[in-house]
C-alpha cells in the first residue's frame, strides 16, 4: 500500500502528502504507518543478515570439508588402496552431502537460526558445528571405514568429522569470544570486590583458564559461542 512512500525521506513524504491536500491528521497517520513499516523492514533485514551469518558458520566448513574429502578420495593415484579409500571417502561425502541437502531449505528461508532448529532436535552443542548434526552411530561407522584404509607413503590417516572452521571464521569467532569472556570477567571481578564468595572465585579461575585456552586455539579449530562450552580438561 505504501510502496512508493517507503523510499522517500521524512521531508519528501511530508511534502508528497501535503500536495495531496490531505487533512493534517490523515497526513500524520500515514507518516506514522510508513515509519512503522520502515522500521519493521529494517529489523527484518538485520535479522535475516544475522541468521545468514549463523548459517554460514555451519555450512561453509561443511562445504569446505566436502571438497577436501573429494580431493582425499583421489589422493595416491594407482598407489592408493582404491577399494577401502573409495568406500570410506564415498560414504563420508554421501553423509555430508545428505546433511547439506537437508539444511539447504532452512538456510535459504532464514525463518530460524541453526541453533534454534538444533535445540528443537535436541542436538549436542546447540548444533554450532556441522558435525553436531551427524548422529554418533553414523560417525562411528564412518570412522571404522577410515580405520581400514591403509596409509599411503608419506601420507597420514584421514580423521573424519573434525571440528574445524575456515581461517577467517575462526579469527572472527575467536576475537568475539575473547571480548565477550573478558567483559564477563570484568563484571565478575567487580562482584567479587563487593561480595566475594567461593563460587565466584572458582568461576573466575575457570574463566582465566578459558582465556588461555581460547588464545591457544589453532587457526582452523572450531570456536564455541561461549567459554563454558570449551573443553577445559584438568588444571
Short mmCIF file of C-alpha atoms in Angstrom, two decimals:
data_model
loop_
_atom_site.label_atom_id
_atom_site.label_comp_id
_atom_site.label_asym_id
_atom_site.label_seq_id
_atom_site.Cartn_x
_atom_site.Cartn_y
_atom_site.Cartn_z
CA UNK A 1 0.00 0.00 0.00
CA UNK A 2 2.81 2.41 0.85
CA UNK A 3 5.43 1.03 -1.56
CA UNK A 4 6.03 4.41 -3.20
CA UNK A 5 6.38 6.13 0.17
CA UNK A 6 8.95 3.79 1.69
CA UNK A 7 11.82 5.13 -0.44
CA UNK A 8 11.06 8.75 0.46
CA UNK A 9 12.79 10.69 3.21
CA UNK A 10 10.67 12.15 6.02
CA UNK A 11 10.61 15.59 4.38
CA UNK A 12 9.85 14.17 0.95
CA UNK A 13 6.98 12.12 2.36
CA UNK A 14 5.54 15.13 4.19
CA UNK A 15 5.68 17.24 1.02
CA UNK A 16 4.12 14.47 -1.09
CA UNK A 17 1.20 14.07 1.32
CA UNK A 18 0.75 17.82 1.65
CA UNK A 19 0.48 18.10 -2.14
CA UNK A 20 -2.47 15.70 -1.98
CA UNK A 21 -4.35 18.22 0.18
CA UNK A 22 -5.00 15.63 2.88
CA UNK A 23 -6.25 16.55 6.31
CA UNK A 24 -3.32 17.16 8.73
CA UNK A 25 -4.50 14.30 10.95
CA UNK A 26 -4.56 11.95 7.94
CA UNK A 27 -1.07 13.08 6.96
CA UNK A 28 0.26 12.29 10.42
CA UNK A 29 -1.48 8.91 10.43
CA UNK A 30 0.09 7.90 7.11
CA UNK A 31 3.51 9.19 8.16
CA UNK A 32 3.28 7.12 11.34
CA UNK A 33 2.32 3.96 9.46
CA UNK A 34 5.11 4.44 6.91
CA UNK A 35 7.62 4.98 9.71
CA UNK A 36 6.45 1.79 11.43
CA UNK A 37 6.67 -0.14 8.17
CA UNK A 38 10.20 1.15 7.53
CA UNK A 39 11.31 0.11 10.99
CA UNK A 40 9.77 -3.35 10.57
CA UNK A 41 11.60 -3.79 7.26
CA UNK A 42 14.88 -2.56 8.81
CA UNK A 43 14.65 -5.02 11.69
CA UNK A 44 13.76 -7.81 9.27
CA UNK A 45 16.85 -7.08 7.13
CA UNK A 46 19.10 -7.10 10.20
CA UNK A 47 17.54 -10.32 11.45
CA UNK A 48 17.95 -12.08 8.11
CA UNK A 49 21.55 -10.88 7.80
CA UNK A 50 22.35 -12.22 11.26
CA UNK A 51 20.64 -15.52 10.52
CA UNK A 52 22.53 -15.88 7.25
CA UNK A 53 25.80 -15.34 9.14
CA UNK A 54 24.80 -18.08 11.60
CA UNK A 55 24.03 -20.48 8.76
CA UNK A 56 27.33 -19.62 7.05
CA UNK A 57 29.19 -20.66 10.21
CA UNK A 58 27.66 -24.12 9.86
CA UNK A 59 27.59 -24.55 6.09
CA UNK A 60 30.88 -23.04 4.93
CA UNK A 61 33.06 -25.51 6.90
CA UNK A 62 30.76 -28.33 5.73
CA UNK A 63 31.19 -27.40 2.06
CA UNK A 64 34.93 -27.00 2.61
CA UNK A 65 35.18 -30.49 4.13
CA UNK A 66 33.19 -31.98 1.26
CA UNK A 67 35.73 -30.53 -1.18
CA UNK A 68 38.61 -31.79 0.97
CA UNK A 69 37.09 -35.26 1.00
CA UNK A 70 36.74 -35.28 -2.79
CA UNK A 71 40.43 -34.43 -3.07
CA UNK A 72 41.29 -37.08 -0.47
CA UNK A 73 39.42 -39.71 -2.42
CA UNK A 74 41.70 -39.11 -5.42
CA UNK A 75 44.93 -38.87 -3.39
CA UNK A 76 47.54 -41.54 -4.05
CA UNK A 77 46.61 -42.48 -7.60
CA UNK A 78 47.45 -46.06 -8.52
CA UNK A 79 49.40 -46.46 -5.28
CA UNK A 80 46.23 -45.83 -3.29
CA UNK A 81 44.22 -48.78 -1.92
CA UNK A 82 41.23 -47.84 -4.08
CA UNK A 83 38.56 -50.15 -2.62
CA UNK A 84 38.95 -49.09 1.01
CA UNK A 85 39.63 -45.46 0.13
CA UNK A 86 36.70 -45.15 -2.27
CA UNK A 87 34.35 -46.77 0.24
CA UNK A 88 35.43 -44.61 3.19
CA UNK A 89 35.53 -41.30 1.36
CA UNK A 90 32.46 -42.15 -0.69
CA UNK A 91 30.35 -42.78 2.42
CA UNK A 92 31.80 -39.73 4.16
CA UNK A 93 30.93 -37.50 1.22
CA UNK A 94 27.47 -39.05 0.92
CA UNK A 95 26.70 -38.33 4.58
CA UNK A 96 27.92 -34.73 4.32
CA UNK A 97 26.03 -34.07 1.09
CA UNK A 98 22.88 -35.52 2.66
CA UNK A 99 23.24 -33.07 5.55
CA UNK A 100 23.91 -30.20 3.15
CA UNK A 101 20.73 -31.03 1.23
CA UNK A 102 18.72 -31.27 4.46
CA UNK A 103 19.90 -27.82 5.58
CA UNK A 104 19.50 -26.17 2.18
CA UNK A 105 15.86 -25.15 2.59
CA UNK A 106 16.01 -23.67 6.13
CA UNK A 107 19.30 -21.91 5.37
CA UNK A 108 17.68 -20.14 2.42
CA UNK A 109 14.33 -19.44 4.09
CA UNK A 110 16.07 -17.82 7.07
CA UNK A 111 12.99 -18.30 9.25
CA UNK A 112 15.17 -19.73 12.02
CA UNK A 113 18.82 -19.93 13.04
CA UNK A 114 20.59 -23.29 13.01
CA UNK A 115 20.81 -23.11 16.80
CA UNK A 116 17.02 -22.78 17.10
CA UNK A 117 16.47 -25.81 14.88
CA UNK A 118 19.22 -27.78 16.63
CA UNK A 119 17.65 -27.15 20.03
CA UNK A 120 14.30 -28.36 18.77
CA UNK A 121 16.03 -31.54 17.61
CA UNK A 122 17.99 -31.91 20.84
CA UNK A 123 21.36 -31.84 19.08
CA UNK A 124 24.59 -31.54 21.08
CA UNK A 125 26.34 -28.17 21.44
CA UNK A 126 23.23 -26.41 20.06
CA UNK A 127 24.31 -27.53 16.59
CA UNK A 128 27.08 -24.91 16.48
CA UNK A 129 29.24 -27.05 14.19
CA UNK A 130 28.08 -29.19 11.28
CA UNK A 131 29.46 -32.31 12.96
CA UNK A 132 26.90 -31.83 15.75
CA UNK A 133 24.19 -32.65 13.19
CA UNK A 134 25.61 -36.10 12.47
CA UNK A 135 24.41 -38.94 14.79
CA UNK A 136 27.14 -40.62 16.85
CA UNK A 137 26.39 -44.03 15.33
CA UNK A 138 26.99 -42.62 11.84
CA UNK A 139 30.26 -41.03 12.92
CA UNK A 140 31.38 -44.34 14.41
CA UNK A 141 30.54 -46.19 11.21
CA UNK A 142 32.48 -43.75 9.02
CA UNK A 143 35.44 -43.70 11.42
CA UNK A 144 35.68 -47.51 11.20
CA UNK A 145 35.75 -47.29 7.42
CA UNK A 146 38.66 -44.86 7.54
CA UNK A 147 40.47 -47.07 10.03
CA UNK A 148 40.53 -49.78 7.33
CA UNK A 149 42.20 -47.51 4.78
CA UNK A 150 45.96 -48.27 4.59
CA UNK A 151 48.06 -45.12 4.80
CA UNK A 152 49.90 -44.27 1.58
CA UNK A 153 53.65 -43.50 1.67
CA UNK A 154 54.34 -40.07 3.23
CA UNK A 155 50.63 -39.74 3.91
CA UNK A 156 48.60 -39.64 7.08
CA UNK A 157 45.33 -41.19 8.09
CA UNK A 158 42.23 -39.09 7.49
CA UNK A 159 40.27 -38.19 10.61
CA UNK A 160 36.61 -37.54 9.69
CA UNK A 161 34.24 -35.16 11.47
CA UNK A 162 36.88 -32.84 12.89
CA UNK A 163 35.55 -29.64 14.48
CA UNK A 164 37.31 -27.14 12.24
CA UNK A 165 36.44 -23.71 10.87
CA UNK A 166 37.68 -21.67 7.93
CA UNK A 167 40.53 -19.34 8.99
CA UNK A 168 38.52 -16.11 8.60
CA UNK A 169 35.61 -17.59 10.55
CA UNK A 170 37.97 -18.76 13.26
CA UNK A 171 39.58 -15.35 13.71
CA UNK A 172 36.26 -13.51 13.87
CA UNK A 173 34.76 -16.00 16.33
CA UNK A 174 37.93 -16.00 18.46
CA UNK A 175 38.01 -12.21 18.80
CA UNK A 176 34.29 -12.16 19.62
CA UNK A 177 34.65 -14.87 22.27
CA UNK A 178 37.69 -13.25 23.89
CA UNK A 179 35.93 -9.88 24.05
CA UNK A 180 32.76 -11.42 25.47
CA UNK A 181 34.65 -13.51 28.05
CA UNK A 182 36.85 -10.63 29.22
CA UNK A 183 33.79 -8.42 29.66
CA UNK A 184 32.13 -11.14 31.75
CA UNK A 185 35.33 -11.45 33.81
CA UNK A 186 35.35 -7.71 34.49
CA UNK A 187 31.79 -7.86 35.79
CA UNK A 188 32.61 -10.89 37.91
CA UNK A 189 35.68 -9.18 39.39
CA UNK A 190 33.52 -6.22 40.39
CA UNK A 191 31.06 -8.58 42.10
CA UNK A 192 33.92 -10.25 43.96
CA UNK A 193 35.17 -6.87 45.18
CA UNK A 194 31.73 -6.05 46.55
CA UNK A 195 30.81 -9.50 47.84
CA UNK A 196 33.40 -12.27 47.44
CA UNK A 197 32.23 -15.89 47.53
CA UNK A 198 33.96 -19.20 46.94
CA UNK A 199 31.74 -19.86 43.93
CA UNK A 200 32.62 -16.54 42.30
CA UNK A 201 36.33 -17.02 42.95
CA UNK A 202 36.22 -20.52 41.49
CA UNK A 203 34.37 -19.26 38.42
CA UNK A 204 36.96 -16.50 37.92
CA UNK A 205 39.75 -19.09 37.93
CA UNK A 206 37.83 -21.12 35.35
CA UNK A 207 37.45 -18.07 33.15
CA UNK A 208 41.14 -17.20 33.45
CA UNK A 209 41.94 -20.71 32.24
CA UNK A 210 39.35 -20.35 29.46
CA UNK A 211 41.09 -17.20 28.20
CA UNK A 212 44.35 -19.12 27.87
CA UNK A 213 42.60 -21.95 26.03
CA UNK A 214 40.91 -19.55 23.62
CA UNK A 215 44.18 -17.75 22.88
CA UNK A 216 45.89 -21.08 22.17
CA UNK A 217 43.26 -22.39 19.73
CA UNK A 218 44.68 -23.48 16.36
CA UNK A 219 43.90 -21.24 13.40
CA UNK A 220 41.25 -23.57 11.96
CA UNK A 221 39.91 -25.01 15.22
CA UNK A 222 36.20 -24.51 15.88
CA UNK A 223 35.46 -21.71 18.36
CA UNK A 224 32.38 -22.18 20.58
CA UNK A 225 29.87 -19.39 21.18
CA UNK A 226 30.60 -19.24 24.92
CA UNK A 227 33.61 -20.08 27.11
CA UNK A 228 31.53 -22.60 29.08
CA UNK A 229 31.44 -24.85 26.00
CA UNK A 230 35.24 -25.13 25.90
CA UNK A 231 36.87 -28.43 26.76
CA UNK A 232 38.61 -27.29 29.95
CA UNK A 233 40.35 -30.55 30.84
CA UNK A 234 42.37 -30.70 34.02
CA UNK A 235 44.44 -28.00 35.64
#
